[in-house]
Amino acid sequence: MVKTKKWIALLATLTLFGALFVGCSNTKSSESSTKAPTGSEVDASKSTDKPVDGGTLTFSSFSDIVSINPIYVDNSASSDAARFVMANLYDLDRKGNLVAEPWSLAAAPLEVSADGKTYTVKLKKEAKWSDGQPVTADDVIFTINTFRDPKAGSPGIGQFDKVDKLDKVDDQTIKITLKQVFAPFQYSLFNQLIPYHVLKDVKPEQLKDNPYGKDPAKTVTNGAWKWTEWKQKQYLTFDKDPNYWGQKPHIDKVVYKIYADQNTEVSALIKGDTDLIQAIPVTQIEAVKKKSGISVLLAPGPLYEYVAFNFKPENFPDKFVPFTGQKTRQAIATALNRQGMIDNILKGTGTKLNAPFLPGTWADPGSAVTEYKYDPAAAKKLLAEDGWVAGSDGILTKDGHRFSFELQYNAGNSRRQQVAAVIQQNLKEVGIEVTPKAIDFSSWADNNLTPGKFPAVLLSWSLNNPDPDGEQTFSSKYFPPTGQNMGWYKNDKLDKLWVEGYSTVDQAERKKIYEEVGKEISTDLPYVFLYQYGQPEGLGPRVKYAEADAPEASLPYGYFFHIQNWWVTQ
């Protein structure tokens, strides 16, 4: 999975928040210029036929959800499920612009004051929750207040902690005033709401453990489909809501199936047991393409993979943090054969990264960053300079501590399994012992990622909006559980630069600041940034859509772009 960031939050990829999502496959903001390919790879699912109503769409993953409560969604599995049952306040068009779609809760474009500090939101009068209650300004205000309340412990707190006050103009109109200019704020409204009338009496500190978001029977929603069942580790079901207030979807039922791993998913796609998968292993793409009727969409997406270090002594058995030295972190980056990973595991479908900005975007610092080339000899020299000495077994030691650590990743992810093995071998060659450990994503998220309890992780961020602000991922203001700096990293210079970066709306000024961010973060290395990559999407022959509604690889959740307009053949 992937974690999701801001756009929110992980792919297991945790889905990080407003945030980053962690990639299973915790949202971040970096505008991607990549577009979905056109032509034979995706034509099979396009259709000139008229849409038909009815039928079931089955999509799948190798990770179960954690919760679909928007306050706590920080991973791609949970965000994918929420996509069907929770309407967004605003949505994104194909170019990443914030828009009010027919299925958005907002009735009109966002209004922003001349000083960039006041935002006015107008809701559709017809919008309703699945229990028949109207969606109102009270829901917006309650949701934002919950996000920004430290007692609630939301990983998405950084989306809304710059809010100064919230004014209810009327039942459908809200004015949001910020304490200061926060350039990415509009994308914080590419988000979902929680129901005030259901949760108003729940104490913020008790909300995470509340059944809302975990029990279908107790989760009131406002999207086109209702959540009807969750059989953990097996499937979730969503049924079209006959009382849905917005543009009716064509598809009657959606089934989210959970498989043991990516290879099993691919087999299910080929057999027709699932209609859509989001992460075909690159080694199997050609085999999938040979199956008549299956479309493959392969393009770099708003995703990057990384190794994150943990800097909190309590997360190590002897409270010795082996990653403290900057030269040690630089040595690890130098010891890893990232291009080899791209060539041999990703089959050339990735691009090396040295900072958390996607290549080709306006904030990409380019040559300003430090480039780490694969050089084991240079890595050994850096380690020696940082005080590491080889022990009798060849493993480095320092102050009586062996350089040995566990590298966690999510079970079922074949790419990460292979990358972890390469990391283990590369670091063994320079005297570092790595023990890869695969963990079920949902338990990993709850027990390790969200509280920041691990030695090191192999993970990715799914950037869920087009803005490059990374404060809540890398600033010491956002240590767990109220934020996504899950490695407990602290850098005073970066803390200041992130604030400078979002405190102006002038893009040229922001670009200069992010060049400084790129220099600092690529030198100090809270992560070893590995590569940008895409998750090859497979679409079965039953899935149909018009060209205007085709999946969009450059967007967060772009594999479901305009899914209200899709249909399935029987």
XYZ file of C-alpha atoms in Angstrom:
570
model
C 0.000 0.000 0.000
C 0.868 3.568 -0.238
C 0.556 6.231 2.310
C -1.395 9.149 1.401
C -0.422 12.697 1.889
C -2.042 15.804 1.788
C -3.902 15.854 -1.217
C -4.914 14.373 1.737
C -2.534 10.993 3.654
C -0.384 6.061 2.883
C -0.323 3.390 -0.271
C 0.166 0.581 1.787
C 0.968 3.178 0.187
C -0.262 4.666 3.333
C -3.399 7.052 1.895
C -0.815 10.370 4.060
C -3.480 13.519 4.603
C -4.480 16.998 2.931
C -1.992 15.133 3.764
C -0.091 12.426 2.125
C -1.380 8.974 1.726
C 0.892 6.208 2.286
C 1.160 3.927 -0.547
C 0.154 0.493 -0.015
C 0.768 0.919 -3.044
C -0.198 9.040 5.357
C -1.223 13.302 0.795
C 1.241 15.517 -0.483
C 1.305 18.303 -2.959
C 3.309 18.381 -6.124
C 1.785 19.166 -9.452
C 2.363 16.374 -11.907
C 2.600 17.123 -15.588
C 2.216 13.473 -16.569
C -0.840 12.523 -18.547
C -2.531 9.216 -19.035
C -1.467 7.587 -22.301
C -3.895 7.401 -25.139
C -3.998 4.775 -27.835
C -4.103 1.019 -27.867
C -3.214 0.516 -24.214
C -6.431 2.080 -22.964
C -8.737 2.056 -25.988
C -10.257 -1.295 -25.056
C -12.234 0.259 -22.216
C -13.345 3.343 -24.134
C -16.735 3.110 -25.688
C -18.926 4.956 -28.129
C -21.909 2.978 -26.875
C -24.492 4.650 -24.709
C -24.105 4.042 -20.980
C -26.287 1.363 -19.441
C -27.528 1.241 -15.882
C -27.031 -1.701 -13.542
C -24.417 -4.361 -12.946
C -21.545 -4.807 -10.523
C -18.027 -3.403 -10.696
C -15.388 -5.381 -8.807
C -12.083 -3.745 -7.987
C -9.388 -5.138 -5.765
C -6.322 -4.595 -3.620
C -3.888 -6.639 -1.557
C -4.539 -4.433 1.496
C -7.590 -4.114 3.690
C -8.934 -0.783 4.897
C -8.367 0.652 8.379
C -11.212 3.201 8.642
C -13.145 5.365 6.183
C -13.700 8.134 8.729
C -12.252 11.116 6.768
C -10.531 12.430 9.883
C -8.310 9.347 9.986
C -7.978 8.151 6.388
C -4.245 8.102 5.718
C -3.796 5.134 3.396
C -4.806 4.332 -0.149
C -6.936 1.293 0.690
C -9.169 3.269 3.038
C -9.310 6.275 0.730
C -10.306 4.090 -2.217
C -13.204 2.667 -0.227
C -14.261 6.088 1.022
C -14.269 7.347 -2.572
C -17.475 5.410 -3.282
C -19.484 6.325 -0.204
C -18.267 9.808 0.748
C -18.736 12.850 -1.468
C -15.884 15.358 -1.617
C -16.510 18.962 -0.755
C -14.709 19.869 -4.008
C -13.160 17.604 -6.641
C -10.280 17.890 -9.120
C -10.513 18.182 -12.868
C -8.093 16.369 -15.166
C -5.531 19.185 -14.853
C -5.647 19.143 -11.061
C -7.803 22.256 -10.657
C -10.284 22.461 -7.790
C -13.836 22.273 -9.176
C -17.439 21.772 -8.076
C -18.629 18.714 -10.002
C -22.251 17.482 -10.136
C -21.256 14.941 -7.459
C -19.352 17.453 -5.279
C -20.986 18.849 -2.142
C -19.996 22.376 -3.196
C -22.536 24.214 -5.344
C -20.175 26.810 -6.822
C -16.468 27.529 -7.313
C -14.491 28.432 -4.208
C -14.414 32.179 -3.507
C -11.098 33.571 -2.221
C -10.591 37.075 -0.811
C -8.053 39.487 -2.320
C -5.693 39.008 0.629
C -5.789 35.225 0.193
C -6.950 34.583 3.756
C -10.745 34.167 3.518
C -12.440 31.319 1.646
C -16.186 31.107 1.041
C -17.820 27.724 0.431
C -21.382 27.311 -0.814
C -23.082 23.922 -0.494
C -25.729 22.310 -2.665
C -29.124 22.609 -0.964
C -30.088 19.132 -2.122
C -27.049 17.373 -0.587
C -28.068 14.799 2.027
C -26.607 12.131 4.255
C -27.701 8.530 3.751
C -30.053 8.802 6.743
C -31.945 11.618 4.996
C -30.498 14.509 7.002
C -29.226 17.507 4.993
C -25.529 18.253 4.564
C -25.094 21.733 6.029
C -22.581 24.332 7.109
C -22.601 22.672 10.532
C -20.991 19.577 8.984
C -18.233 21.626 7.328
C -17.464 23.562 10.498
C -17.556 20.424 12.658
C -15.250 18.550 10.268
C -12.652 21.323 10.085
C -12.734 21.876 13.834
C -12.211 18.142 14.395
C -9.314 17.979 11.932
C -7.531 20.844 13.687
C -8.196 19.688 17.256
C -5.020 18.028 18.630
C -7.198 15.896 20.920
C -8.672 14.178 17.856
C -5.197 13.049 16.760
C -5.820 13.393 13.027
C -2.858 12.838 10.675
C -4.457 15.572 8.541
C -4.211 18.300 11.176
C -1.771 20.269 9.023
C -4.459 20.920 6.427
C -6.498 22.997 8.828
C -4.340 24.221 11.716
C -3.868 27.583 9.980
C -7.621 28.253 10.251
C -8.400 31.201 12.525
C -12.193 31.181 12.531
C -15.206 29.614 10.858
C -18.388 31.628 10.265
C -21.750 30.111 9.373
C -23.376 32.611 7.008
C -26.397 30.384 6.485
C -27.112 26.652 6.282
C -25.334 26.386 2.913
C -22.601 29.040 3.233
C -19.398 29.016 5.287
C -16.607 31.583 5.531
C -13.202 30.202 6.493
C -10.630 32.753 7.669
C -6.972 31.788 7.977
C -4.453 33.146 10.470
C -2.036 33.741 7.606
C -1.639 33.108 3.919
C -1.430 29.347 3.340
C -0.970 28.835 -0.390
C -2.061 25.156 -0.502
C -5.259 25.692 1.490
C -7.668 25.308 -1.421
C -6.592 21.672 -1.741
C -7.497 21.061 1.896
C -11.073 21.380 0.641
C -10.580 18.450 -1.723
C -11.773 16.457 1.222
C -14.754 14.702 2.757
C -16.982 15.545 5.720
C -18.167 13.836 8.879
C -21.794 14.228 10.042
C -22.305 16.737 12.842
C -25.700 15.305 13.786
C -24.200 11.828 14.320
C -20.863 12.612 15.994
C -21.359 15.964 17.745
C -21.518 14.369 21.212
C -18.432 12.161 20.761
C -15.392 13.531 22.566
C -12.530 14.298 20.120
C -10.155 11.966 21.945
C -12.672 9.110 21.607
C -13.472 9.602 17.924
C -10.724 7.374 16.516
C -12.057 4.363 18.425
C -15.689 5.144 17.606
C -17.402 2.614 15.290
C -18.056 5.411 12.770
C -15.895 4.588 9.748
C -15.394 0.965 10.830
C -18.919 -0.435 11.116
C -21.083 -0.136 7.971
C -24.267 -0.109 10.072
C -23.014 2.873 12.081
C -21.406 4.876 9.285
C -23.711 7.485 7.771
C -22.400 8.556 4.361
C -23.301 11.041 1.612
C -21.932 9.529 -1.597
C -23.509 7.779 -4.559
C -23.168 4.320 -2.990
C -23.877 3.136 0.571
C -21.525 0.924 2.567
C -23.385 -2.335 3.109
C -20.822 -4.918 4.248
C -17.216 -5.401 5.363
C -15.830 -8.904 5.764
C -12.321 -8.156 6.977
C -9.434 -9.407 4.826
C -11.970 -10.562 2.214
C -14.234 -7.871 0.748
C -16.347 -4.733 1.165
C -19.581 -3.997 -0.696
C -21.185 -0.700 -1.701
C -24.731 -0.508 -3.086
C -26.179 2.373 -5.054
C -28.167 4.625 -2.736
C -31.693 4.960 -4.199
C -32.075 8.247 -2.318
C -28.751 9.722 -3.449
C -29.080 13.482 -3.962
C -26.630 13.969 -6.848
C -26.023 12.721 -10.372
C -26.975 9.056 -10.253
C -24.197 6.587 -11.080
C -24.765 3.925 -13.727
C -23.213 1.099 -11.683
C -25.541 -0.535 -9.146
C -23.037 -2.325 -6.929
C -19.328 -2.045 -6.199
C -17.353 -4.886 -4.612
C -13.895 -4.239 -3.173
C -12.089 -7.609 -3.021
C -8.946 -8.161 -0.979
C -6.379 -10.639 -2.263
C -3.311 -12.078 -0.578
C -0.821 -10.378 -2.889
C -0.335 -8.693 -6.255
C 0.252 -11.921 -8.155
C -3.069 -13.318 -6.983
C -4.736 -10.081 -8.050
C -3.300 -10.371 -11.557
C -4.593 -13.928 -11.851
C -8.035 -12.713 -10.769
C -7.996 -9.979 -13.435
C -7.033 -12.451 -16.156
C -9.766 -14.859 -15.053
C -12.348 -12.057 -14.868
C -12.884 -12.311 -11.115
C -12.017 -8.630 -10.728
C -12.561 -5.762 -13.176
C -9.912 -3.307 -12.025
C -6.557 -3.608 -10.267
C -4.248 -0.729 -9.509
C -0.799 -2.243 -9.220
C 0.158 -4.839 -11.832
C 3.757 -5.942 -11.146
C 5.825 -4.661 -14.059
C 7.109 -8.191 -14.678
C 3.562 -9.266 -15.547
C 2.445 -6.353 -17.713
C 3.163 -8.082 -21.019
C 1.336 -11.220 -19.929
C -1.693 -9.151 -18.940
C -1.675 -7.267 -22.243
C -1.850 -10.552 -24.130
C -5.187 -11.349 -22.530
C -7.874 -10.182 -24.944
C -9.994 -7.303 -23.711
C -7.814 -6.203 -20.786
C -6.551 -2.617 -20.951
C -3.357 -1.516 -19.230
C -2.713 2.075 -18.228
C 0.944 2.670 -17.452
C 2.245 6.172 -16.733
C 4.271 7.760 -13.927
C 1.903 8.877 -11.212
C 2.020 11.231 -8.212
C 3.924 8.613 -6.198
C 7.413 8.270 -4.832
C 9.035 5.479 -2.856
C 11.469 5.999 -0.014
C 13.286 4.509 2.958
C 12.379 6.474 6.096
C 14.646 6.534 9.130
C 13.366 6.765 12.678
C 15.172 9.211 14.975
C 13.397 8.488 18.276
C 15.614 6.484 20.692
C 12.608 4.760 22.277
C 12.025 2.914 18.995
C 15.286 0.969 19.334
C 15.893 -1.860 21.851
C 18.971 -0.206 23.358
C 17.817 3.374 22.621
C 20.761 3.777 20.254
C 19.721 5.424 16.954
C 22.161 4.297 14.247
C 20.953 6.955 11.798
C 21.915 10.026 13.853
C 24.962 10.973 11.796
C 24.315 12.880 8.571
C 27.256 11.157 6.901
C 25.756 7.796 7.865
C 22.506 8.661 6.099
C 24.427 9.928 3.085
C 26.406 6.682 3.072
C 23.205 4.641 2.947
C 21.965 6.727 0.006
C 25.296 6.218 -1.744
C 25.283 2.469 -1.074
C 21.881 1.856 -2.662
C 21.752 0.976 -6.345
C 18.599 2.942 -7.144
C 19.108 2.841 -10.896
C 19.476 -0.913 -10.657
C 16.132 -1.065 -8.842
C 14.541 0.991 -11.620
C 16.098 -1.067 -14.403
C 15.643 -4.540 -12.946
C 12.573 -4.329 -10.702
C 10.570 -1.449 -12.179
C 11.733 -2.397 -15.710
C 12.611 1.205 -16.489
C 9.274 2.676 -15.402
C 10.668 4.856 -12.588
C 12.727 8.034 -12.266
C 15.348 8.586 -9.556
C 14.553 11.194 -6.897
C 16.731 13.059 -4.416
C 14.049 15.285 -2.875
C 10.265 15.075 -2.348
C 9.305 16.931 -5.529
C 8.163 15.185 -8.681
C 10.338 15.669 -11.774
C 9.042 18.239 -14.240
C 6.721 20.014 -11.802
C 7.044 23.734 -11.138
C 8.636 23.183 -7.727
C 11.206 20.622 -8.930
C 14.579 21.973 -7.666
C 16.447 20.147 -10.447
C 20.224 20.353 -10.188
C 20.044 22.292 -6.896
C 19.718 19.005 -4.993
C 22.490 16.631 -3.968
C 22.650 13.647 -6.329
C 23.627 10.308 -4.800
C 25.293 7.947 -7.239
C 25.780 4.279 -6.465
C 29.316 4.003 -5.049
C 29.955 1.380 -2.310
C 33.551 2.544 -1.824
C 32.424 6.127 -1.199
C 29.741 4.843 1.170
C 32.327 2.921 3.215
C 34.485 6.055 3.435
C 31.561 8.137 4.742
C 30.725 5.485 7.329
C 34.327 5.400 8.546
C 34.365 9.201 8.798
C 31.231 8.960 10.964
C 32.948 6.624 13.445
C 31.793 3.182 12.260
C 34.337 0.353 12.505
C 33.994 -3.210 11.192
C 33.445 -5.873 13.838
C 34.721 -9.446 13.807
C 31.723 -10.567 11.714
C 32.154 -7.745 9.213
C 29.194 -5.741 10.531
C 30.008 -2.173 11.509
C 29.982 -1.103 15.145
C 29.978 2.247 16.908
C 30.199 2.874 20.655
C 29.593 -0.837 21.220
C 26.483 -1.014 19.003
C 26.199 -3.148 15.861
C 24.788 -1.422 12.775
C 21.805 -3.725 12.431
C 18.177 -2.724 11.918
C 14.787 -4.013 10.783
C 13.324 -2.637 7.544
C 9.533 -2.911 7.557
C 7.265 -2.971 4.505
C 3.724 -4.116 3.734
C 3.079 -7.783 3.051
C 1.771 -8.696 -0.392
C 3.684 -5.973 -2.247
C 5.948 -7.855 -4.639
C 7.815 -4.717 -5.712
C 8.718 -3.798 -2.140
C 9.716 -7.359 -1.373
C 12.233 -7.216 -4.215
C 13.441 -3.706 -3.370
C 13.902 -4.684 0.290
C 16.070 -7.604 -0.803
C 18.250 -5.274 -2.902
C 18.574 -2.862 0.031
C 19.573 -5.757 2.290
C 22.275 -6.887 -0.143
C 23.557 -3.376 -0.981
C 23.938 -2.433 2.675
C 25.509 -5.768 3.601
C 28.262 -4.928 1.115
C 29.185 -1.852 3.165
C 28.868 -3.526 6.573
C 25.250 -2.822 7.551
C 22.914 -5.650 8.539
C 19.310 -5.213 7.413
C 16.451 -7.563 8.268
C 13.457 -7.031 5.938
C 10.100 -7.662 7.616
C 6.745 -7.846 5.800
C 3.715 -6.872 7.915
C -0.002 -6.884 7.158
C -0.801 -3.316 6.163
C -3.771 -2.534 8.385
C -2.054 -3.703 11.566
C 1.199 -2.063 10.421
C -0.573 1.278 9.986
C -2.188 1.150 13.418
C 0.711 -0.258 15.408
C 3.768 1.176 13.667
C 3.233 3.877 11.066
C 0.676 6.144 12.702
C 2.407 6.195 16.132
C 5.879 6.266 14.523
C 7.128 3.021 16.085
C 9.655 1.340 13.771
C 13.403 1.398 13.071
C 13.062 2.065 9.321
C 10.360 1.575 6.698
C 10.149 1.081 2.959
C 7.083 2.978 1.860
C 5.727 5.497 -0.618
C 3.750 8.679 -0.556
C 0.799 9.186 -2.850
C 0.669 12.944 -3.377
C -2.950 13.863 -3.226
C -2.793 17.415 -4.418
C -0.766 19.569 -6.778
C 0.969 21.738 -4.153
C 4.584 21.046 -3.078
C 4.179 21.934 0.609
C 5.633 19.149 2.757
C 5.442 20.661 6.220
C 3.273 18.049 7.861
C 5.499 15.250 6.600
C 8.891 16.708 7.515
C 8.346 19.429 10.136
C 8.863 18.861 13.853
C 5.458 20.521 14.387
C 3.840 17.314 13.149
C 5.168 14.428 15.177
C 2.772 11.479 15.663
C -0.057 11.158 16.217
C -0.981 14.693 15.081
C 0.809 14.749 11.772
C 2.772 12.616 9.374
C 6.362 13.145 10.469
C 6.341 9.523 11.584
C 10.158 9.252 11.765
C 10.408 11.990 14.417
C 12.742 14.037 12.210
C 13.766 17.527 13.340
C 15.539 20.161 11.263
C 15.088 23.772 12.362
C 16.133 25.184 8.988
C 13.593 23.064 7.120
C 10.885 23.882 9.672
C 11.372 27.553 8.793
C 11.614 27.010 5.015
C 8.299 25.112 4.846
C 6.556 28.069 6.499
C 8.201 30.534 4.120
C 7.156 28.355 1.193
C 3.443 28.447 1.901
C 3.299 32.026 3.203
C 3.243 33.571 -0.265
C 1.117 32.821 -3.311
C 3.774 34.127 -5.715
C 4.908 30.973 -7.536
C 8.297 32.397 -8.555
C 9.091 33.212 -4.920
C 7.867 29.830 -3.787
C 10.051 28.105 -6.392
C 13.168 29.809 -4.964
C 12.241 28.653 -1.468
C 11.677 25.065 -2.591
C 15.095 25.073 -4.238
C 16.495 25.785 -0.768
C 14.288 23.028 0.639
C 15.642 20.666 -2.020
C 19.249 21.503 -1.156
C 18.727 21.041 2.577
C 16.564 17.937 2.546
C 18.721 16.122 -0.016
C 21.801 16.850 2.111
C 20.334 16.007 5.516
C 18.208 13.051 4.353
C 15.302 12.246 6.685
C 14.572 9.701 3.955
C 16.544 8.089 1.211
C 14.353 9.148 -1.705
C 14.335 6.286 -4.201
C 12.227 7.002 -7.288
C 8.996 8.308 -8.740
C 6.964 5.472 -10.198
C 3.611 4.531 -11.634
C 1.220 1.791 -10.623
C 0.128 -0.016 -13.778
C -3.657 -0.149 -13.779
C -5.491 -3.071 -15.329
C -9.065 -2.719 -16.590
C -11.149 -5.721 -17.550
C -13.338 -5.851 -20.675
C -16.574 -5.173 -18.752
C -15.457 -1.661 -17.727
C -16.688 1.087 -20.072
C -16.359 4.869 -20.103
C -16.352 7.790 -22.522
C -12.970 9.281 -23.404
C -13.669 12.372 -21.277
C -14.062 10.094 -18.253
C -10.961 7.927 -18.784
C -8.635 7.209 -15.831
C -5.988 9.895 -15.222
C -2.633 8.605 -13.973
C -1.355 12.024 -12.883
C -4.105 12.549 -10.305
C -4.564 11.090 -6.843
C -7.285 8.445 -7.125
C -7.102 9.065 -10.870
C -7.793 5.388 -11.493
C -11.408 6.190 -10.490
C -11.628 9.515 -12.371
C -15.295 10.384 -13.091
C -16.371 6.875 -12.103
C -19.929 8.140 -11.647
C -20.050 8.191 -15.453
C -18.630 4.683 -15.997
C -20.736 1.619 -16.679
C -20.235 -2.122 -16.909
C -21.437 -4.627 -19.455
C -23.387 -7.598 -18.155
